JSON list of C-alpha atoms in Angstrom, two decimals:
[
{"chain": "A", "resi": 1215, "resn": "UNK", "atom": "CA", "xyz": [-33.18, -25.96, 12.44]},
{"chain": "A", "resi": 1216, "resn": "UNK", "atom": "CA", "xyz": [-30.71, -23.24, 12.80]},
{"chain": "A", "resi": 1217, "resn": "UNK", "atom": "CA", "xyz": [-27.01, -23.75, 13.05]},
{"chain": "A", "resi": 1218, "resn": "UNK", "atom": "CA", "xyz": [-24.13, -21.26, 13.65]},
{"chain": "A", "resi": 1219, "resn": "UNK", "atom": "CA", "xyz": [-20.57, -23.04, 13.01]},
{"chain": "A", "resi": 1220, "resn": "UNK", "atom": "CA", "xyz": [-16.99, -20.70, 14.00]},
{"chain": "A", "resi": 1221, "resn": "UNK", "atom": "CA", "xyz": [-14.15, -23.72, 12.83]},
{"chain": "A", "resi": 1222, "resn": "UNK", "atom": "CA", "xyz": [-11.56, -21.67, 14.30]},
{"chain": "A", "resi": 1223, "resn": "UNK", "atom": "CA", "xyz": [-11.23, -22.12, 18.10]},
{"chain": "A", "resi": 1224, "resn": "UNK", "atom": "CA", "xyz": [-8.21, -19.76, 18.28]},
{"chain": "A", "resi": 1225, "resn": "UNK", "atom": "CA", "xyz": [-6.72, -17.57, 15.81]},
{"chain": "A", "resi": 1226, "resn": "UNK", "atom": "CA", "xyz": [-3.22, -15.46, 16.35]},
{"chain": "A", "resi": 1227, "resn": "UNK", "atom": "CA", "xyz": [-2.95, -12.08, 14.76]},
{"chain": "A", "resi": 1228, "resn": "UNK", "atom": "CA", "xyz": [0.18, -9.18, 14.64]},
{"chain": "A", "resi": 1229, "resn": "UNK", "atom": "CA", "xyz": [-0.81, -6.21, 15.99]},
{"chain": "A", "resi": 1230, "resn": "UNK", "atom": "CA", "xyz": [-2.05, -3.90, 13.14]},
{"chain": "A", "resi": 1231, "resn": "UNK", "atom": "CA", "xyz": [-2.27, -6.58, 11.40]},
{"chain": "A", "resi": 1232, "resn": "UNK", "atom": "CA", "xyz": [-6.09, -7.85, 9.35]},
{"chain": "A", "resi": 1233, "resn": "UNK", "atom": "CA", "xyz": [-8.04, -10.45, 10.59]},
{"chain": "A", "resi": 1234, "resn": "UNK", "atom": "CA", "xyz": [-10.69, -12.76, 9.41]},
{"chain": "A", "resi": 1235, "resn": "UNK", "atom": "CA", "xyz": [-12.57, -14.42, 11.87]},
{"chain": "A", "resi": 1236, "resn": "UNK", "atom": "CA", "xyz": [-15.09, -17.35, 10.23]},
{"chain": "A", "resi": 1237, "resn": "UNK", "atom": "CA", "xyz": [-18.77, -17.96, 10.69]},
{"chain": "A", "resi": 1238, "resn": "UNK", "atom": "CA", "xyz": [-20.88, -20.60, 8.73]},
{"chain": "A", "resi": 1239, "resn": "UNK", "atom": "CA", "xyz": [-25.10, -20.51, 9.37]},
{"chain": "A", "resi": 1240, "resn": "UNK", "atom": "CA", "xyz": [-27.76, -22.78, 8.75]},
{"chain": "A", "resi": 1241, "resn": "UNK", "atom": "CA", "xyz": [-31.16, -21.85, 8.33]},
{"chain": "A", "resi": 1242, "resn": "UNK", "atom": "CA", "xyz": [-34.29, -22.24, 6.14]},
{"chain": "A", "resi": 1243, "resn": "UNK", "atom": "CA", "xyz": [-35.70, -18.73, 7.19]},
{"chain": "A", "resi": 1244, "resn": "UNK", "atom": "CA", "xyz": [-36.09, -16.41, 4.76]},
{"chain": "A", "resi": 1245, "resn": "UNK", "atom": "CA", "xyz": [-35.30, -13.03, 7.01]},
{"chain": "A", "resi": 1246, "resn": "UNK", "atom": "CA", "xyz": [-32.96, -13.41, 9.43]},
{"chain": "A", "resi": 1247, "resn": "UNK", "atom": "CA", "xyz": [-30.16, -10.99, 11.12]},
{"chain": "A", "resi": 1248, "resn": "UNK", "atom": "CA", "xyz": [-26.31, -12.07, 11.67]},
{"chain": "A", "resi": 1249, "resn": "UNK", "atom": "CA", "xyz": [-24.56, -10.59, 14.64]},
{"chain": "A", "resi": 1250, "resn": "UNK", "atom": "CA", "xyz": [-20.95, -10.43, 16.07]},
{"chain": "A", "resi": 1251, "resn": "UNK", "atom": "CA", "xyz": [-20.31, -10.13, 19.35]},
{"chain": "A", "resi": 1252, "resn": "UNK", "atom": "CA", "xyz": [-16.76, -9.64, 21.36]},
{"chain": "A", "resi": 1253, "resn": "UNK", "atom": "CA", "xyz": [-16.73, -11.33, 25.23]},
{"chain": "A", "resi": 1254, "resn": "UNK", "atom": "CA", "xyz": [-13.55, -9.37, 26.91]},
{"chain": "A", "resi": 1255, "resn": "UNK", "atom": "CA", "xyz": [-11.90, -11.52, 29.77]},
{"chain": "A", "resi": 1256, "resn": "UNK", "atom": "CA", "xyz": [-13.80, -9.71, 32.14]},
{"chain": "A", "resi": 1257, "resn": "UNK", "atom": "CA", "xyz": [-16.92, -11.57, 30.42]},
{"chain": "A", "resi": 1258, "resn": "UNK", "atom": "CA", "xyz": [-19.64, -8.87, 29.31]},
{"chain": "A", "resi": 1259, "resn": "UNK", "atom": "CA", "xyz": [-20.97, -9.12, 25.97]},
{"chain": "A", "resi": 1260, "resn": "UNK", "atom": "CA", "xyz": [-20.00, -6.54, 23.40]},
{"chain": "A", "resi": 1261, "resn": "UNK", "atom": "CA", "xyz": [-22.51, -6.09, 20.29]},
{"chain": "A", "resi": 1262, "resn": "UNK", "atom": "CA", "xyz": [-19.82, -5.34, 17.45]},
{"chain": "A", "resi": 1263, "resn": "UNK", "atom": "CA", "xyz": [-21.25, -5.41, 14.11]},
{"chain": "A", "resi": 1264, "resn": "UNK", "atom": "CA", "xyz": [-25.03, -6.16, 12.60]},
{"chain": "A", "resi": 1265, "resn": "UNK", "atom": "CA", "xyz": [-25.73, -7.57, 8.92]},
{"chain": "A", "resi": 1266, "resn": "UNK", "atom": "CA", "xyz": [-29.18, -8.50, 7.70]},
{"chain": "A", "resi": 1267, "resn": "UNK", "atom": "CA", "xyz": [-30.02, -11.04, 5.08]},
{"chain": "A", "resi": 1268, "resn": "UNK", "atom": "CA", "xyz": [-31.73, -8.84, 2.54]},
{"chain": "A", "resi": 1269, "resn": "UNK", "atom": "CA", "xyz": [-29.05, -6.05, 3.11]},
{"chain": "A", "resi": 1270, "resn": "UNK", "atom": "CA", "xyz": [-27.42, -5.37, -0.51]},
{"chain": "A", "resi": 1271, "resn": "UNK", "atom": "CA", "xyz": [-24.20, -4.31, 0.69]},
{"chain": "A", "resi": 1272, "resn": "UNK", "atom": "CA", "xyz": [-21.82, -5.79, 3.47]},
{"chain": "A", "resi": 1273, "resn": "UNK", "atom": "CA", "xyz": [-21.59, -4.04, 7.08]},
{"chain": "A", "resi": 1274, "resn": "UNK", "atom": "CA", "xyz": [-19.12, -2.02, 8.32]},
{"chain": "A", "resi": 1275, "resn": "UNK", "atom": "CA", "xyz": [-18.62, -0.20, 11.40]},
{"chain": "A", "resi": 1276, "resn": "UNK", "atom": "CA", "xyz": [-15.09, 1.34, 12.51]},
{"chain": "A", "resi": 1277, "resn": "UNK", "atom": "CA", "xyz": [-12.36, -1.37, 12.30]},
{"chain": "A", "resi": 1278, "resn": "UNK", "atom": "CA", "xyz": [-15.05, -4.23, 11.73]},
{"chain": "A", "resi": 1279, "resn": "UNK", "atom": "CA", "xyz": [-16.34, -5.36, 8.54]},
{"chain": "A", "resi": 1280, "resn": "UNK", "atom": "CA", "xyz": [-18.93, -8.23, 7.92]},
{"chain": "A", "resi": 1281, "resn": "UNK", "atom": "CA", "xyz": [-18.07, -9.98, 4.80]},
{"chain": "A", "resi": 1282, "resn": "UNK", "atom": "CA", "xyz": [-21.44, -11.36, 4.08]},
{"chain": "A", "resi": 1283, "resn": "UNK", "atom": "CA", "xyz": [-21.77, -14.30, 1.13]},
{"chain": "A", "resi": 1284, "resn": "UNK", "atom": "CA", "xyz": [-25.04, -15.43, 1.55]},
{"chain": "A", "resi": 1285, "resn": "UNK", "atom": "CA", "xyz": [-24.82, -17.76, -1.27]},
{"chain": "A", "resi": 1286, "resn": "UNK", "atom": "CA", "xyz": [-22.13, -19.52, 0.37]},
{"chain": "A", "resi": 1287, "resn": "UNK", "atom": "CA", "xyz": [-23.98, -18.72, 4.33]},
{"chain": "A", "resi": 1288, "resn": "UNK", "atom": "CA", "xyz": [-21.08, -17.55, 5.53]},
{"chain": "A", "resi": 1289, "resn": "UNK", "atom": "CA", "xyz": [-20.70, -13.96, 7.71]},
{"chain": "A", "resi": 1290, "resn": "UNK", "atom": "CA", "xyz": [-16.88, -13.53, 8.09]},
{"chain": "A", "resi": 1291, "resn": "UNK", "atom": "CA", "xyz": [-15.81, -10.86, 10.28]},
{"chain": "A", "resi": 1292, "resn": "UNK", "atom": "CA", "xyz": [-12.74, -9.00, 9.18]},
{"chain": "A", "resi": 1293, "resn": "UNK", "atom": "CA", "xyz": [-11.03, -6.91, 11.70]},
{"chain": "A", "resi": 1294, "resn": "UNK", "atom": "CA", "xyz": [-8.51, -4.25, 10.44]},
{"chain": "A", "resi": 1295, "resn": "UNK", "atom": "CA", "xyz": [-5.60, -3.20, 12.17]},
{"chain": "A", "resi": 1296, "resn": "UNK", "atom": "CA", "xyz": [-6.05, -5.20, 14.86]},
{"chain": "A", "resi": 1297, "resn": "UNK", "atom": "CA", "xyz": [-4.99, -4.14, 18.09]},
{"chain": "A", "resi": 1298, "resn": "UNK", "atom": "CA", "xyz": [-3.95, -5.44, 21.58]},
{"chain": "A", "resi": 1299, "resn": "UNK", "atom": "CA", "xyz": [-7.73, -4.77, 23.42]},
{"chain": "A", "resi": 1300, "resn": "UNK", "atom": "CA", "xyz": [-8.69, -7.19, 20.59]},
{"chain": "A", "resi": 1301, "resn": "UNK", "atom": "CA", "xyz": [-8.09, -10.26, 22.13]},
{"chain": "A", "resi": 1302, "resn": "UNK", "atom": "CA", "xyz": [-11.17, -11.64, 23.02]},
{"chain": "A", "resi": 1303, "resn": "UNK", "atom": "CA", "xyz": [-13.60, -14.03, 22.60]},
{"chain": "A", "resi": 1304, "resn": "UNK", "atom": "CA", "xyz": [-16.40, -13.73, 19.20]},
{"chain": "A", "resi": 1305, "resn": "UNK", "atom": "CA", "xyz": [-18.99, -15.38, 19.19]},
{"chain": "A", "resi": 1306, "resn": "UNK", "atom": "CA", "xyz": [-21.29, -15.20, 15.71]},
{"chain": "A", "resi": 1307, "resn": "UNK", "atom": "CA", "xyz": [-24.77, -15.30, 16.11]},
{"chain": "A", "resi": 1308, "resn": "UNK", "atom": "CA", "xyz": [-27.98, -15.38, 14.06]},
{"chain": "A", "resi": 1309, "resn": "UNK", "atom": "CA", "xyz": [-31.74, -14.43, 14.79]},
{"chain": "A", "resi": 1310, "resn": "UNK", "atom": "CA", "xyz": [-34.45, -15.66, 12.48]},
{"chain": "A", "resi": 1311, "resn": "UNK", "atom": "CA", "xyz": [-37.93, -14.42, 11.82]},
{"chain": "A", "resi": 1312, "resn": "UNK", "atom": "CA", "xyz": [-39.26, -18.12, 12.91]},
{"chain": "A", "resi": 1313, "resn": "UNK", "atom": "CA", "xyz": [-38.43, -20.25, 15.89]},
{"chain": "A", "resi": 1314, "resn": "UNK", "atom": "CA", "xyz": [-39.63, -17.27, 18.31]},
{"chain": "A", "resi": 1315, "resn": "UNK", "atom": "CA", "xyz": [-37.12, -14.94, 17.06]},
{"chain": "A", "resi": 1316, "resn": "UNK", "atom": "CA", "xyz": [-34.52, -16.45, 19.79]},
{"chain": "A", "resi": 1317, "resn": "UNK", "atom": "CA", "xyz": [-30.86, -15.48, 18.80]},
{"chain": "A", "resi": 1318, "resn": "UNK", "atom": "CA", "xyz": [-28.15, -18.56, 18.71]},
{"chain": "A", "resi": 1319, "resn": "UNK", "atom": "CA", "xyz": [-24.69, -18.37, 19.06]},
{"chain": "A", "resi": 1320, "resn": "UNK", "atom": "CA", "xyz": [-21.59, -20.19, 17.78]},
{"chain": "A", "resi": 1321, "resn": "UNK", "atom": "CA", "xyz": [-18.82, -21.66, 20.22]},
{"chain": "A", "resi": 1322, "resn": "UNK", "atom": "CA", "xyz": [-17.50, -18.56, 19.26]},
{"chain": "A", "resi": 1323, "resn": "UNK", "atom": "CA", "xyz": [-13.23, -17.81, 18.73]},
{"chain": "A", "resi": 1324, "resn": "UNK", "atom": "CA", "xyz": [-10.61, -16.91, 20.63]},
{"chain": "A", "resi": 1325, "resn": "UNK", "atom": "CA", "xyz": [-8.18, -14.09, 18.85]},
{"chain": "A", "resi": 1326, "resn": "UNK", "atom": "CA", "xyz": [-5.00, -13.57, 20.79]},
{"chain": "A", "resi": 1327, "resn": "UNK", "atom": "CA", "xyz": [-3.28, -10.22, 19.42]},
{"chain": "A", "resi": 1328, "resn": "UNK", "atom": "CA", "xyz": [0.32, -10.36, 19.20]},
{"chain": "A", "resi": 1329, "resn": "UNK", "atom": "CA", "xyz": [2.62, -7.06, 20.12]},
{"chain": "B", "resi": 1299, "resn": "UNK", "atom": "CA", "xyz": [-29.97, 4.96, 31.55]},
{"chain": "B", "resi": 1300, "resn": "UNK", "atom": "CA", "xyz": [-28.99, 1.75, 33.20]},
{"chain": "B", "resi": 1301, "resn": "UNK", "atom": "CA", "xyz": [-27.98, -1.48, 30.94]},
{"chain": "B", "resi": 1302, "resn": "UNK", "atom": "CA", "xyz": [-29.30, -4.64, 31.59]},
{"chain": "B", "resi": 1303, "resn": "UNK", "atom": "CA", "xyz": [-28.77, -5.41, 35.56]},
{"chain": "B", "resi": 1304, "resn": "UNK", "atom": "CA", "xyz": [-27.85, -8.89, 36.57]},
{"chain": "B", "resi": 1305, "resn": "UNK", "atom": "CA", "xyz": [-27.53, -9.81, 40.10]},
{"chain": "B", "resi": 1306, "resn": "UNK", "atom": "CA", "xyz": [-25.99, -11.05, 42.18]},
{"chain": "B", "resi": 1307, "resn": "UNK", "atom": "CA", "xyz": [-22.75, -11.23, 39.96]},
{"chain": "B", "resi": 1308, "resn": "UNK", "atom": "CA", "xyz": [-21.45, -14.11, 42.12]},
{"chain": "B", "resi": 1309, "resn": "UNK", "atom": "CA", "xyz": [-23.14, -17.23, 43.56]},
{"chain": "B", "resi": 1310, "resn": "UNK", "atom": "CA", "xyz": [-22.33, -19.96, 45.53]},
{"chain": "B", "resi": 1311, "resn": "UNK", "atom": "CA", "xyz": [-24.81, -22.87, 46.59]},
{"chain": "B", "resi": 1312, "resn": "UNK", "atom": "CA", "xyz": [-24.30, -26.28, 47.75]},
{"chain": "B", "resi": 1313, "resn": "UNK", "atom": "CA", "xyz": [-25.67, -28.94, 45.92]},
{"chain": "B", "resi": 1314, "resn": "UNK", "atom": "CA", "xyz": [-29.45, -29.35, 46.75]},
{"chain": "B", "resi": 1315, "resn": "UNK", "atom": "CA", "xyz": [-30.10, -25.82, 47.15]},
{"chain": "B", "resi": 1316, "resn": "UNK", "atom": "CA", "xyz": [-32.02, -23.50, 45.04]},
{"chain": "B", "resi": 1317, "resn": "UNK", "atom": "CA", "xyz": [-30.10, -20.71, 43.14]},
{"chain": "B", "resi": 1318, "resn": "UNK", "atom": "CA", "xyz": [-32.40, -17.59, 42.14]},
{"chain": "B", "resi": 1319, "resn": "UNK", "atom": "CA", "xyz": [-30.86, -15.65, 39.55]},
{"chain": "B", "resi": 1320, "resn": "UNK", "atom": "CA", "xyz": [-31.99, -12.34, 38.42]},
{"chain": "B", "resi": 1321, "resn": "UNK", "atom": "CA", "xyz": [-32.63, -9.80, 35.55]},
{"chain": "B", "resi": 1322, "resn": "UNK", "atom": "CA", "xyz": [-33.45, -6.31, 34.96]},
{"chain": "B", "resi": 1323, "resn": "UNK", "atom": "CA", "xyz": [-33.60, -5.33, 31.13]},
{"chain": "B", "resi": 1324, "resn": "UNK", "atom": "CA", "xyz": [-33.17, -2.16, 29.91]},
{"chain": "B", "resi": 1325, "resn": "UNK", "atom": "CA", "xyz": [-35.56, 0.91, 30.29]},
{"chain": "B", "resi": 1326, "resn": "UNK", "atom": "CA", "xyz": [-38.16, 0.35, 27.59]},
{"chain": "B", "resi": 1327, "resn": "UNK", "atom": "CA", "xyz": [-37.47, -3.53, 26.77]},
{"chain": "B", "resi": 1328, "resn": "UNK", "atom": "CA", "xyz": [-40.21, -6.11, 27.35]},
{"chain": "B", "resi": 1329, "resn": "UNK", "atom": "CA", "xyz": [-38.63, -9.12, 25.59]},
{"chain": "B", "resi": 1330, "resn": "UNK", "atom": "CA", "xyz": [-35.93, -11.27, 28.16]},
{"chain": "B", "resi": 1331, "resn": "UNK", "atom": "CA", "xyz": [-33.70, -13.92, 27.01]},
{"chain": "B", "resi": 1332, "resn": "UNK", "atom": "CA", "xyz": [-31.93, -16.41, 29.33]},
{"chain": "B", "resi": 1333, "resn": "UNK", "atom": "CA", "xyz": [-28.33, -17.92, 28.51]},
{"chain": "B", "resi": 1334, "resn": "UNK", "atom": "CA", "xyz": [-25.96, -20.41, 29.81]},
{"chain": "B", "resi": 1335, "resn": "UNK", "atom": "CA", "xyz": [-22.12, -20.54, 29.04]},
{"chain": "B", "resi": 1336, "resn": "UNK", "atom": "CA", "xyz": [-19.72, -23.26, 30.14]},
{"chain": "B", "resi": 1337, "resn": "UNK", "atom": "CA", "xyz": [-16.31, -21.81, 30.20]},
{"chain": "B", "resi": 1338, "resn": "UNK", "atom": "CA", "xyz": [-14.66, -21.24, 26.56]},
{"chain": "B", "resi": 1339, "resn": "UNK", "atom": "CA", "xyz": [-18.08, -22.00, 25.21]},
{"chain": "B", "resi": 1340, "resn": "UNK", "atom": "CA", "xyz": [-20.71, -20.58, 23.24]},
{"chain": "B", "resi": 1341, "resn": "UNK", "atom": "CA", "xyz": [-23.80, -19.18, 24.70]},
{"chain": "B", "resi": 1342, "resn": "UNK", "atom": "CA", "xyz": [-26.71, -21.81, 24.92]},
{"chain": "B", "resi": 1343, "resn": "UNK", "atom": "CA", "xyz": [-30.26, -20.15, 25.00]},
{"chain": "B", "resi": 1344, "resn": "UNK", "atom": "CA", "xyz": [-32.36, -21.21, 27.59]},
{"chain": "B", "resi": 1345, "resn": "UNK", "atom": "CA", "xyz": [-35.58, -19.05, 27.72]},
{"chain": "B", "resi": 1346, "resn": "UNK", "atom": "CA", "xyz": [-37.42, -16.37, 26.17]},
{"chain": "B", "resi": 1347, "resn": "UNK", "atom": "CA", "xyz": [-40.04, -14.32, 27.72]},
{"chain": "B", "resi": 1348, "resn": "UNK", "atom": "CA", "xyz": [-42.33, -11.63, 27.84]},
{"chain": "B", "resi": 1349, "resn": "UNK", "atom": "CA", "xyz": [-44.00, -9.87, 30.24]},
{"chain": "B", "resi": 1350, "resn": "UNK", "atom": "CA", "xyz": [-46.01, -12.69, 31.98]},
{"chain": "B", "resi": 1351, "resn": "UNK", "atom": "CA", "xyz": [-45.53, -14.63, 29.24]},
{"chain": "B", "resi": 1352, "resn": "UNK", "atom": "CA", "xyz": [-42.77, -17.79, 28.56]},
{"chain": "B", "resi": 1353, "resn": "UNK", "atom": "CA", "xyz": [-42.23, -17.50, 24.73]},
{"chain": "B", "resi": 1354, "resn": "UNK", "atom": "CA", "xyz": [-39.93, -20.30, 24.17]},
{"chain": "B", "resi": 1355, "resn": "UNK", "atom": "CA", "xyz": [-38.36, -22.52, 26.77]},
{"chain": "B", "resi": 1356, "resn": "UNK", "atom": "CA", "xyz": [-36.96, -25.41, 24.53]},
{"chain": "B", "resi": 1357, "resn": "UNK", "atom": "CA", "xyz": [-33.56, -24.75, 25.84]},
{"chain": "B", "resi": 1358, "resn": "UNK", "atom": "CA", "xyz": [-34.52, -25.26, 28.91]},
{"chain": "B", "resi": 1359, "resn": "UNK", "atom": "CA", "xyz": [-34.36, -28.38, 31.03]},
{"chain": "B", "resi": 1360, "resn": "UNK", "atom": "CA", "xyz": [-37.41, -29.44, 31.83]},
{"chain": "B", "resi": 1361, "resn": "UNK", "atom": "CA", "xyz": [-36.65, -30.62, 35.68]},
{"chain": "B", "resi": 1362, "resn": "UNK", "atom": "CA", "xyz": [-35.40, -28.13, 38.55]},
{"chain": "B", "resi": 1363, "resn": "UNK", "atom": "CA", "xyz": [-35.64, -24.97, 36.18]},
{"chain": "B", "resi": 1364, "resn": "UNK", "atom": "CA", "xyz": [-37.93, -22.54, 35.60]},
{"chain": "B", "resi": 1365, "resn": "UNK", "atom": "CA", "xyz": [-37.70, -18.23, 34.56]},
{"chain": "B", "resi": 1366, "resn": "UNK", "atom": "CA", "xyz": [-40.69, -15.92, 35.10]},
{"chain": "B", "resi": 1367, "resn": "UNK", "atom": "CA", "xyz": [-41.39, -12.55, 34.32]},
{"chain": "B", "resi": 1368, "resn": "UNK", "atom": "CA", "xyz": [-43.65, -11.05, 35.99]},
{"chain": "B", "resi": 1369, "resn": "UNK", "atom": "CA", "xyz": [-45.96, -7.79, 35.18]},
{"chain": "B", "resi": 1370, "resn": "UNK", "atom": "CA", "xyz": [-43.84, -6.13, 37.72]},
{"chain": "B", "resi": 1371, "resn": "UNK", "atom": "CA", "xyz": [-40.33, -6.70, 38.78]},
{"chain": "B", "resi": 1372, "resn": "UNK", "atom": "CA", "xyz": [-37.54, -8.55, 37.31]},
{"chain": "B", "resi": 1373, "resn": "UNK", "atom": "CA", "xyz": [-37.21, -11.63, 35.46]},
{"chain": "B", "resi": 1374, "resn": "UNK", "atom": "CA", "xyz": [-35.86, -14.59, 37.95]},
{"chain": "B", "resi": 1375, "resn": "UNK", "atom": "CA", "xyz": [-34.10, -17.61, 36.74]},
{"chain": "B", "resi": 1376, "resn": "UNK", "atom": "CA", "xyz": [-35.38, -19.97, 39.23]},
{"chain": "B", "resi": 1377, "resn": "UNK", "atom": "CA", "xyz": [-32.78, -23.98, 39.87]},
{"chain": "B", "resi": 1378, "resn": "UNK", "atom": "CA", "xyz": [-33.76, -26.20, 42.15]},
{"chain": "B", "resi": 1379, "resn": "UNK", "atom": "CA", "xyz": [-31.69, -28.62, 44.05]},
{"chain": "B", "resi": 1380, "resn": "UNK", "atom": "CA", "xyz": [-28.59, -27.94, 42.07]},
{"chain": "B", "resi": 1381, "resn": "UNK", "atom": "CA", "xyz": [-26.16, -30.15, 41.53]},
{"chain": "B", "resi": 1382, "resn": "UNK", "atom": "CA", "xyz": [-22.57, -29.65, 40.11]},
{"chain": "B", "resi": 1383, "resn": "UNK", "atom": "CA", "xyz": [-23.51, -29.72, 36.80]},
{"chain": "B", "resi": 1384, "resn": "UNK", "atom": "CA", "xyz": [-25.26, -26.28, 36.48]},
{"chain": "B", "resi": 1385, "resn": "UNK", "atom": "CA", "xyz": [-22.33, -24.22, 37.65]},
{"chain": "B", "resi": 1386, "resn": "UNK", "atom": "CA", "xyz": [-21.87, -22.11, 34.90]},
{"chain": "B", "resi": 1387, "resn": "UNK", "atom": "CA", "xyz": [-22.25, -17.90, 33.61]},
{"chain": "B", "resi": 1388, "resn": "UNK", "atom": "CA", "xyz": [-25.77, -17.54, 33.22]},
{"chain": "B", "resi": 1389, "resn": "UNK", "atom": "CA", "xyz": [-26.19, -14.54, 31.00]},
{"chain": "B", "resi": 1390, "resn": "UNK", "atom": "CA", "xyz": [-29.85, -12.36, 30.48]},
{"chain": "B", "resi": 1391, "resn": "UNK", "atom": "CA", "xyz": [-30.04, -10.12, 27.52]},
{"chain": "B", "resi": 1392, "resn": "UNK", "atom": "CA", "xyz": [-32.92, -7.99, 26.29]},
{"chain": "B", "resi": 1393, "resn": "UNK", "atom": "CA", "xyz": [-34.45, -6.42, 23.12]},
{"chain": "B", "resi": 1394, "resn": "UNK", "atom": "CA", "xyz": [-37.13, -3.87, 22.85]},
{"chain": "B", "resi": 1395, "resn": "UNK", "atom": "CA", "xyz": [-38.83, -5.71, 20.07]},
{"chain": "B", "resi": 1396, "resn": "UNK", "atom": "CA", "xyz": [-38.78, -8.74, 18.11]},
{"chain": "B", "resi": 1397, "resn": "UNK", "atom": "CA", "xyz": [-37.49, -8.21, 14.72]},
{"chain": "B", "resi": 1398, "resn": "UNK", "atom": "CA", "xyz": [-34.09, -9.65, 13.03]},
{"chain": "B", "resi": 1399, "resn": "UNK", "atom": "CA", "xyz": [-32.67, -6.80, 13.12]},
{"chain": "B", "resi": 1400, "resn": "UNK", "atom": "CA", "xyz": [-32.87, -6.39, 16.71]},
{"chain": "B", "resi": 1401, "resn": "UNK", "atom": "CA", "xyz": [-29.24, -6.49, 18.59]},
{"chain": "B", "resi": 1402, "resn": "UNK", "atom": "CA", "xyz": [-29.03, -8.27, 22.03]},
{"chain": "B", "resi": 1403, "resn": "UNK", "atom": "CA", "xyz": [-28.12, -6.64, 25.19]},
{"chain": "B", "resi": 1404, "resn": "UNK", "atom": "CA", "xyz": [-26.51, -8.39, 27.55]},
{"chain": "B", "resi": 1405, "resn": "UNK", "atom": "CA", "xyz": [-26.17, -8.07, 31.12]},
{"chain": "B", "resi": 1406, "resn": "UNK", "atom": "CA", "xyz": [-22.75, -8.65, 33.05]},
{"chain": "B", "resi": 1407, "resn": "UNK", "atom": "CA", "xyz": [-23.64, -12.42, 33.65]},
{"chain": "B", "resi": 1408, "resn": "UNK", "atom": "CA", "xyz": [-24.31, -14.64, 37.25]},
{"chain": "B", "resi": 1409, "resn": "UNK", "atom": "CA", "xyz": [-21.69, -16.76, 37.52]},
{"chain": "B", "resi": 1410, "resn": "UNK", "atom": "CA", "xyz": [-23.14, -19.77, 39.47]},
{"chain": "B", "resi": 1411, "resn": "UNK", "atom": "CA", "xyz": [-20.44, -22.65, 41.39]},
{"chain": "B", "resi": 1412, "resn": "UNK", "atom": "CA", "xyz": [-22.00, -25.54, 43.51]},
{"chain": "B", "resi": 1413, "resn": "UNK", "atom": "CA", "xyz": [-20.03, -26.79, 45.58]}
]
């Protein structure tokens, strides 16, 4: 079965400060995609940052960075110079090439940026 | 080119009445996934579908719930009798195809309270 696990149900960060946000996954598929996505208070879902399992190098798009150990399962998502419309809600996610290609989620974490 | 359209945005039943919740997905997407969130939790999947077609329901309760997609028209989220327990942010996303590499998109959510 598939399994996304974020330990970290709230994390503080100083504005322009780095952040790593943590993401563990379970699965026994041999393709599969991992996802971040940011959930503003006012709820919609923001797709932030895409890394796939046979991809050679780690993902990186703007200010986000995916920091991909498969080895380990773990998708880490680094956020540099963080700033104040980063507090949010991220949620990790996975999609596999089995199970009907469904995409789970984590419980996701809460960052709180700091002025 | 509109996103994903969820409506209404609001909803507010009393218990024993039927909630219909529903989803347009993008221009050119034919695959419709169904989530639930509980507040400052994760997204649970519920559904998948297809035009016409229910791909994977085993997030779904099997009593009072049901999702459709029909050939024309948009995807309804269907609970019967509800009771306290299913208030909640019912999310629909949708993908264009089915591949790990393919990103979610999510509408702005339902949020459901019985009363």
């Amino acid at each position: 079965a598939q399994k996304i696990t974020q330990t970290q149900p709230g994390m503080f960060v100083q504005e322009k400060e780095a952040v790593t946000l943590d993401c563990t996954y379970d699965t026994s598929d041999p393709s599969y995609g991992l996802f971040w996505y940011k959930q503003p208070s006012s709820g919609e879902m923001i797709f932030l940052i895409y890394q796939g399992s046979y991809d050679q190098q780690n993902a990186t798009e703007g200010r986000y960075s995916l920091n991909f150990q498969k080895a380990r399962k773990s998708a880490n998502l680094v956020i540099s110079a963080s700033q104040l419309g980063d507090s949010a809600m991220y949620f990790c996610a996975m999609r596999g090439d089995t199970g009907g290609f469904k995409t789970i989620f984590g419980a996701g974490t809460r960052l709180f940026v700091k002025a | 080119n509109a996103g994903v359209m969820q409506n209404p945005r609001h909803l507010v039943r009393r218990r024993g009445q039927e909630a219909r919740l529903r989803c347009s997905p993008m221009k050119g997407h034919s695959h419709v996934y169904w989530y639930r969130q509980l507040p400052e939790e994760g997204l649970k999947f519920m559904v998948y579908l297809q035009k016409e077609n229910i791909i994977d329901e085993s997030g779904m309760p099997k009593e009072r719930f049901s999702a459709e997609f029909p050939k024309e028209g948009p995807s309804i989220l269907r609970i019967q009798q509800v009771v306290r327990g299913d208030s909640a942010a019912y999310f629909c996303a949708s993908s264009k195809l089915t591949a790990t590499n393919e990103k979610l998109f999510f509408g702005s959510g339902t949020q459901l309270s019985v009363l």
